[in-house]
Short mmCIF file of C-alpha atoms in Angstrom, two decimals:
data_model
loop_
_atom_site.label_atom_id
_atom_site.label_comp_id
_atom_site.label_asym_id
_atom_site.label_seq_id
_atom_site.Cartn_x
_atom_site.Cartn_y
_atom_site.Cartn_z
CA UNK A 1 40.21 -18.46 -29.75
CA UNK A 2 39.88 -14.88 -28.48
CA UNK A 3 41.44 -14.24 -25.33
CA UNK A 4 38.82 -11.40 -23.91
CA UNK A 5 36.11 -14.39 -24.22
CA UNK A 6 38.58 -16.53 -22.46
CA UNK A 7 39.04 -13.94 -19.68
CA UNK A 8 35.02 -13.81 -19.70
CA UNK A 9 34.74 -17.43 -19.42
CA UNK A 10 37.38 -17.75 -16.03
CA UNK A 11 35.61 -15.06 -14.59
CA UNK A 12 32.25 -16.83 -15.03
CA UNK A 13 33.39 -20.07 -13.90
CA UNK A 14 35.21 -18.26 -11.01
CA UNK A 15 32.22 -16.45 -9.92
CA UNK A 16 29.78 -19.46 -10.36
CA UNK A 17 32.12 -21.78 -8.24
CA UNK A 18 32.42 -18.93 -5.45
CA UNK A 19 29.23 -17.88 -4.89
CA UNK A 20 28.28 -21.61 -4.55
CA UNK A 21 30.45 -22.16 -2.31
CA UNK A 22 29.40 -18.88 -0.46
CA UNK A 23 26.07 -20.22 -0.27
CA UNK A 24 26.73 -23.32 0.88
CA UNK A 25 28.88 -21.73 4.17
CA UNK A 26 26.00 -19.30 4.52
CA UNK A 27 23.52 -22.31 4.78
CA UNK A 28 26.20 -24.57 7.17
CA UNK A 29 26.20 -21.10 9.55
CA UNK A 30 22.54 -21.02 9.17
CA UNK A 31 22.00 -24.52 9.91
CA UNK A 32 24.77 -24.11 13.32
CA UNK A 33 23.03 -21.90 14.14
CA UNK A 34 19.59 -23.15 14.23
CA UNK A 35 21.11 -26.52 16.11
CA UNK A 36 22.21 -23.48 18.97
CA UNK A 37 19.01 -22.32 19.25
CA UNK A 38 17.34 -25.41 19.27
CA UNK A 39 19.87 -26.87 21.85
CA UNK A 40 19.35 -23.57 24.32
CA UNK A 41 15.73 -24.03 23.99
CA UNK A 42 15.69 -27.65 24.88
CA UNK A 43 18.05 -26.99 27.88
CA UNK A 44 15.74 -23.80 28.81
CA UNK A 45 12.79 -26.47 28.46
CA UNK A 46 14.11 -29.34 30.30
CA UNK A 47 15.57 -26.80 33.26
CA UNK A 48 11.89 -25.28 33.39
CA UNK A 49 10.19 -28.55 33.88
CA UNK A 50 13.04 -30.00 36.25
CA UNK A 51 12.37 -26.36 38.47
CA UNK A 52 8.45 -27.20 38.96
CA UNK A 53 7.96 -30.62 38.56
CA UNK A 54 10.70 -33.01 40.38
CA UNK A 55 11.18 -35.79 38.72
CA UNK A 56 9.52 -38.59 40.04
CA UNK A 57 10.32 -42.05 39.59
CA UNK A 58 7.33 -45.08 39.52
CA UNK A 59 8.64 -47.68 41.58
CA UNK A 60 8.37 -50.88 39.87
#
């Protein structure tokens, strides 16, 4: 077996695995950022609603 071929396959495998891990990490970071944005938006919306309309409890 060629040593150059073995080294090339090893490099290709390492690059493939590293690329997949990097892509997964980037996706996780994007998802976390999106969740933080959604949470901030929800908090601001709730604050605005509670500021403009005081919560009225229906008397049962």
